[in-house]
Coordinates of C-alpha atoms in Angstrom, one line a residue:
T721 CA 31.2 52.5 -45.3
F722 CA 32.1 48.8 -44.8
H723 CA 34.8 47.4 -47.0
P724 CA 35.4 43.7 -47.1
A725 CA 38.9 42.5 -46.2
P726 CA 41.1 41.5 -49.1
M727 CA 40.9 37.9 -50.1
A728 CA 44.5 37.2 -49.0
S729 CA 43.6 38.0 -45.4
R730 CA 40.4 36.0 -45.2
A731 CA 40.4 32.7 -43.4
P732 CA 40.5 29.7 -45.8
I733 CA 37.2 27.9 -46.2
W734 CA 38.5 24.7 -44.7
L735 CA 39.3 26.7 -41.5
V736 CA 35.8 28.2 -41.4
V737 CA 34.3 24.7 -41.8
L738 CA 36.5 23.3 -39.1
W739 CA 35.6 26.1 -36.7
V740 CA 31.8 25.6 -37.3
L741 CA 32.2 21.9 -36.7
A742 CA 34.2 22.5 -33.5
T743 CA 31.7 25.0 -32.1
N744 CA 28.8 22.6 -32.9
I745 CA 30.5 19.8 -31.0
V746 CA 31.3 21.9 -28.0
H747 CA 27.7 23.4 -28.0
S748 CA 26.1 19.9 -28.1
V749 CA 28.3 18.5 -25.3
L750 CA 27.8 21.6 -23.1
I751 CA 24.1 21.6 -23.6
S752 CA 23.9 17.8 -22.8
C753 CA 26.0 18.3 -19.6
I754 CA 24.1 21.3 -18.4
R755 CA 20.8 19.5 -18.9
G756 CA 22.4 16.6 -17.0
F757 CA 22.2 18.6 -13.8
S758 CA 18.8 20.2 -14.5
S759 CA 15.4 19.3 -15.8
G760 CA 15.2 21.8 -18.7
D761 CA 13.9 21.3 -22.2
G762 CA 16.6 19.0 -23.3
I763 CA 16.9 16.3 -26.0
H764 CA 17.1 14.1 -22.9
H765 CA 17.4 14.7 -19.2
H766 CA 19.7 13.2 -16.6
T767 CA 17.4 13.7 -13.6
I768 CA 16.5 10.7 -11.5
N769 CA 13.2 9.4 -10.0
R770 CA 14.4 7.6 -6.9
N771 CA 12.3 4.5 -7.0
P772 CA 13.5 2.1 -4.2
L773 CA 14.2 -0.6 -6.8
E774 CA 16.4 1.8 -8.7
Q775 CA 18.5 3.2 -5.9
N776 CA 21.6 1.4 -7.2
M777 CA 21.2 3.2 -10.5
V778 CA 21.0 6.8 -9.3
L779 CA 23.2 8.9 -11.6
G780 CA 24.6 10.9 -8.7
S781 CA 28.3 10.0 -9.3
W782 CA 30.8 11.7 -11.5
H783 CA 31.3 8.3 -13.2
S784 CA 27.8 8.4 -14.5
H785 CA 27.9 12.0 -15.7
M786 CA 31.2 11.2 -17.5
Q787 CA 29.4 8.3 -19.2
C788 CA 26.7 10.8 -20.3
L789 CA 29.4 13.1 -21.6
L790 CA 31.0 10.4 -23.6
A791 CA 27.7 9.4 -25.0
S792 CA 27.1 13.0 -26.1
L793 CA 30.5 13.1 -27.7
A794 CA 29.8 9.9 -29.6
Q795 CA 26.5 11.3 -30.9
Y796 CA 27.3 14.9 -31.5
R797 CA 26.8 14.6 -35.3
Y798 CA 23.3 13.2 -34.7
L799 CA 22.2 16.1 -32.5
Q800 CA 23.3 18.6 -35.2
V801 CA 22.6 16.9 -38.4
H802 CA 19.0 18.1 -38.6
V803 CA 20.4 21.7 -38.9
M804 CA 22.6 20.8 -41.9
C805 CA 20.4 18.2 -43.6
N806 CA 17.6 19.0 -46.0
C807 CA 15.3 16.0 -45.4
A808 CA 11.8 17.1 -46.6
T809 CA 9.1 16.9 -44.1
Q810 CA 5.8 15.6 -45.4
P811 CA 2.4 17.1 -44.7
L812 CA -0.4 15.1 -43.1
P813 CA -3.5 14.2 -45.1
Q814 CA -5.4 17.2 -46.4
G815 CA -7.5 18.9 -43.7
I816 CA -5.9 17.2 -40.7
S817 CA -3.4 19.9 -40.0
R818 CA -6.1 22.5 -40.6
V819 CA -8.2 21.0 -37.9
L820 CA -5.5 20.0 -35.4
G821 CA -2.8 22.6 -36.1
K822 CA -4.0 25.1 -33.5
L823 CA -6.0 22.7 -31.3
Q824 CA -5.8 23.8 -27.6
R825 CA -4.4 21.4 -25.2
S826 CA -7.6 21.3 -23.2
R827 CA -9.2 19.5 -26.2
I828 CA -6.5 16.9 -26.8
S829 CA -8.9 14.1 -25.9
E830 CA -11.1 15.1 -28.9
V831 CA -8.5 14.6 -31.7
F832 CA -9.9 11.4 -33.1
A833 CA -13.5 12.9 -33.1
L834 CA -12.4 16.1 -34.7
A835 CA -10.2 14.6 -37.4
S836 CA -11.5 11.2 -38.7
F837 CA -9.1 8.7 -40.3
P838 CA -9.1 8.5 -44.1
P839 CA -10.5 5.3 -45.7
T840 CA -7.0 4.1 -46.6
W841 CA -3.4 4.3 -45.2
P842 CA -2.6 8.0 -45.9
Y843 CA 1.2 7.9 -45.7
T844 CA 4.0 7.3 -48.2
D845 CA 7.6 6.2 -47.7
A846 CA 8.6 9.8 -47.6
H847 CA 6.7 10.4 -44.4
F848 CA 9.0 7.9 -42.7
Q849 CA 12.3 9.2 -44.0
R850 CA 14.7 10.4 -41.3
H851 CA 17.5 13.0 -41.3
D852 CA 20.0 10.3 -40.1
S853 CA 19.4 7.1 -42.1
S854 CA 22.5 5.3 -40.6
P855 CA 21.7 2.1 -38.8
D856 CA 20.1 2.6 -35.4
S857 CA 22.4 0.0 -33.9
E858 CA 25.2 2.5 -34.4
F859 CA 23.2 5.4 -32.8
Y860 CA 22.2 3.3 -29.7
R861 CA 25.5 1.5 -29.4
I862 CA 26.6 3.5 -26.3
P863 CA 24.3 3.0 -23.3
R864 CA 22.4 6.1 -22.2
L865 CA 21.5 5.7 -18.6
V866 CA 19.4 8.8 -18.6
Q867 CA 15.7 9.8 -18.4
H868 CA 14.2 11.1 -21.6
I869 CA 11.3 12.9 -19.9
D870 CA 11.2 14.7 -16.5
D871 CA 10.1 13.4 -13.2
N872 CA 6.6 14.8 -13.5
A873 CA 6.0 13.0 -16.8
I874 CA 7.3 9.8 -15.4
A875 CA 5.1 10.1 -12.3
A876 CA 2.1 10.7 -14.6
I877 CA 2.8 7.6 -16.6
R878 CA 3.4 5.5 -13.5
S879 CA 0.2 6.7 -11.9
H880 CA -1.8 5.8 -15.0
Y881 CA -0.2 2.4 -15.1
E882 CA -1.2 1.9 -11.5
A883 CA -4.8 2.6 -12.4
V884 CA -5.1 0.4 -15.5
L885 CA -2.6 -2.5 -15.4
P886 CA -4.2 -5.8 -14.3
P887 CA -2.4 -7.6 -11.5
K888 CA 0.0 -10.3 -12.6
A889 CA -0.3 -9.2 -16.2
D890 CA 2.2 -10.5 -18.7
V891 CA 3.8 -7.4 -20.2
L892 CA 5.9 -6.5 -23.3
D893 CA 7.7 -3.2 -22.8
L894 CA 8.5 -2.2 -26.4
C895 CA 11.5 0.0 -27.1
S896 CA 12.5 -0.6 -23.6
S897 CA 15.6 0.7 -21.8
W898 CA 17.4 0.7 -18.4
I899 CA 14.2 1.9 -16.6
S900 CA 10.5 1.2 -17.0
H901 CA 7.9 3.3 -15.4
F902 CA 5.8 0.6 -13.8
P903 CA 4.3 1.2 -10.4
N904 CA 6.2 0.3 -7.3
P905 CA 6.2 -3.5 -6.9
R906 CA 4.6 -3.1 -3.5
I907 CA 1.6 -1.7 -5.4
W908 CA 1.6 -3.7 -8.6
Q909 CA 3.4 -6.8 -9.7
S910 CA 3.6 -8.2 -13.2
G911 CA 3.6 -11.7 -14.4
K912 CA 6.5 -12.1 -16.9
C913 CA 7.8 -8.7 -18.1
I914 CA 9.8 -8.8 -21.3
G915 CA 11.7 -5.8 -22.6
L916 CA 12.5 -5.3 -26.3
G917 CA 15.1 -2.6 -26.9
M918 CA 18.2 -1.6 -28.7
N919 CA 21.0 -1.8 -26.1
A920 CA 21.8 -4.9 -24.0
D921 CA 23.7 -3.0 -21.4
E922 CA 20.7 -0.8 -20.7
L923 CA 18.2 -3.7 -20.7
Q924 CA 20.4 -5.7 -18.3
Q925 CA 20.1 -2.9 -15.7
N926 CA 16.3 -2.7 -15.9
V927 CA 15.2 -4.4 -12.6
R928 CA 11.6 -4.7 -13.7
L929 CA 12.3 -7.0 -16.6
S930 CA 12.2 -10.8 -16.2
D931 CA 13.8 -11.1 -19.6
F932 CA 14.8 -9.0 -22.6
V933 CA 15.4 -9.1 -26.4
V934 CA 17.7 -6.9 -28.3
Q935 CA 16.1 -6.1 -31.7
D936 CA 16.0 -3.2 -34.1
L937 CA 12.4 -2.8 -35.1
N938 CA 13.3 -0.6 -38.1
E939 CA 15.4 -3.5 -39.5
N940 CA 13.1 -6.3 -38.4
P941 CA 9.6 -5.2 -37.3
H942 CA 8.4 -8.7 -36.6
L943 CA 8.1 -9.5 -32.9
P944 CA 9.8 -12.8 -31.8
F945 CA 6.8 -14.0 -29.7
G946 CA 3.9 -16.3 -30.2
T947 CA 0.3 -15.3 -30.8
A948 CA -1.6 -14.1 -27.8
T949 CA 1.4 -14.1 -25.5
F950 CA 0.9 -10.8 -23.5
D951 CA -1.9 -9.1 -21.6
V952 CA -0.4 -5.6 -22.0
V953 CA 2.1 -3.9 -24.4
T954 CA 3.6 -0.6 -23.4
C955 CA 5.7 1.8 -25.5
V956 CA 7.1 5.0 -23.8
V957 CA 8.1 8.0 -25.9
S958 CA 9.5 5.9 -28.7
I959 CA 6.9 5.3 -31.4
D960 CA 8.0 8.4 -33.3
Y961 CA 11.2 6.5 -34.2
L962 CA 9.5 3.6 -36.0
S963 CA 9.9 3.7 -39.8
K964 CA 7.6 0.7 -40.2
P965 CA 4.9 1.4 -37.7
L966 CA 2.0 -0.4 -39.4
T967 CA 3.9 -3.7 -39.4
V968 CA 4.8 -3.2 -35.8
L969 CA 1.3 -2.4 -34.8
K970 CA 0.0 -5.5 -36.6
E971 CA 2.6 -7.5 -34.7
I972 CA 1.5 -6.0 -31.4
G973 CA -2.0 -7.1 -32.3
C974 CA -0.7 -10.6 -32.8
V975 CA 1.2 -11.0 -29.6
L976 CA -1.6 -9.4 -27.5
K977 CA -4.3 -11.6 -26.1
P978 CA -7.8 -10.7 -27.2
G979 CA -9.0 -7.9 -24.9
G980 CA -5.4 -7.1 -24.2
L981 CA -4.3 -3.5 -23.6
L982 CA -1.9 -1.3 -25.7
L983 CA -0.5 1.8 -23.9
V984 CA 1.5 4.2 -26.0
S985 CA 2.8 7.3 -24.1
Q986 CA 4.3 10.3 -25.9
S987 CA 5.9 13.6 -25.0
N988 CA 7.6 16.2 -27.2
R989 CA 11.2 15.1 -26.4
C990 CA 13.1 13.4 -29.2
F991 CA 16.4 12.9 -31.0
P992 CA 15.5 15.1 -34.0
S993 CA 17.7 13.3 -36.4
K994 CA 16.1 9.9 -35.7
V995 CA 12.4 10.6 -35.6
V996 CA 10.4 10.2 -38.8
S997 CA 10.3 13.3 -40.9
M998 CA 6.6 14.2 -40.5
W999 CA 7.1 14.3 -36.7
L1000 CA 9.2 17.4 -36.8
N1001 CA 6.6 19.4 -38.7
T1002 CA 3.6 18.5 -36.5
N1003 CA 2.4 19.5 -33.0
D1004 CA 1.2 17.5 -29.9
A1005 CA -2.3 17.0 -31.2
E1006 CA -1.1 15.9 -34.6
H1007 CA 1.3 13.5 -32.9
C1008 CA -1.5 11.9 -31.0
W1009 CA -3.6 11.6 -34.2
I1010 CA -0.7 10.0 -36.0
I1011 CA -0.3 7.4 -33.3
G1012 CA -4.0 6.8 -33.3
S1013 CA -3.9 6.3 -37.1
Y1014 CA -1.2 3.6 -36.8
I1015 CA -3.5 1.8 -34.3
H1016 CA -6.5 2.2 -36.5
Y1017 CA -5.0 1.0 -39.8
S1018 CA -3.5 -2.1 -38.1
G1019 CA -7.0 -3.5 -37.9
A1020 CA -6.2 -5.2 -34.6
F1021 CA -7.8 -2.8 -32.1
D1022 CA -11.0 -1.1 -31.0
P1023 CA -11.0 2.7 -31.6
P1024 CA -8.1 4.3 -29.7
T1025 CA -8.5 7.0 -27.0
V1026 CA -6.1 9.7 -25.9
Q1027 CA -5.6 11.4 -22.5
D1028 CA -3.5 14.3 -21.5
L1029 CA -1.6 13.2 -18.3
T1030 CA 0.6 16.3 -18.0
I1031 CA 1.4 17.4 -14.5
G1032 CA 1.8 21.2 -14.0
D1033 CA 4.5 22.8 -16.0
G1034 CA 6.4 19.5 -16.5
D1035 CA 7.1 17.8 -19.8
P1036 CA 3.8 17.1 -21.7
V1037 CA 2.7 13.5 -21.7
F1038 CA -0.2 11.9 -23.6
M1039 CA -1.4 8.4 -23.3
I1040 CA -2.9 6.7 -26.4
S1041 CA -4.7 3.5 -25.4
A1042 CA -6.4 0.8 -27.3
V1043 CA -7.9 -2.6 -26.6
R1044 CA -7.1 -5.6 -28.8
R1045 CA -10.2 -6.7 -30.7
N1046 CA -11.9 -10.0 -29.7
D1047 CA -13.3 -10.7 -33.2
I1048 CA -10.1 -11.3 -35.1
G1049 CA -7.7 -14.2 -35.3
G1050 CA -3.9 -14.2 -34.8
K1051 CA -1.2 -14.8 -37.3
S1052 CA -3.4 -15.7 -40.3
S1053 CA -5.5 -12.5 -40.1
L1054 CA -2.9 -9.9 -39.0
R1055 CA 0.7 -11.0 -39.2
W1056 CA 0.7 -12.1 -42.8
Q1057 CA -1.5 -9.4 -44.3

């Protein structure tokens, strides 16, 4: 028979709490470091795609891995907070999860046909709550010179860009970082290429950008560009962090030229504490549907399409695309709705 130890011999509660916190920190750091030398299912990966233009940024040195270690230490509470925080996840509109909840990957291109969009915006503020509501500027303060998806996923995005990007296109890379996944410049060259992201140190190291803007779209979702400025807007594995996606999508509609192209790529990698709450309770098909709904309700685009670009057993990657409508105006019809 098991007999509990006398109260006097038990560890005090503060020591138990301290031990739990310490083990969580060590666990987060070790997992981040281990994943830094592999391409496993991490929150983010430290593998490198050795594009000739990025040779000077290869993270093969101990200095770079130490930087990753420090970043992990600085963010340990973000990686664990979703376990300890009770932020309610919100269901999708009635019937959507029933249709898409068990949809096979082979039918991912059918999500918009299988589950039509409701007549009005179906989300509430609760859908966009996040486990960690602290300012994003704090979370992204330390540069993360890492890849957030594996090499196969990056290759798939780059190949798709090569097929669809017009030559000399003016591009806005939204939620940009130290690396963009555009084709090799020997194959495709942009016009101007502007990156908008959260960390100046990361953006300064992106050799594909001609200029950049540091801006928190969750604090200020209005884009600092004129109407019909860009031919293409890209957003790579980041739209799940936006807490005001409808405003951002309307802004994209403003800054895109009529007939311009929006390319939103998405995988299943994320910082769990920073994505909107409904993201954590939905699958790949539902994620694609959510992104498509943002595009639909903005009123700025033709109907969106989705493609599964996943290569082999690598990270899944889906491309949601839409063309900016020709029959709408700029600021007056979109930006100030």
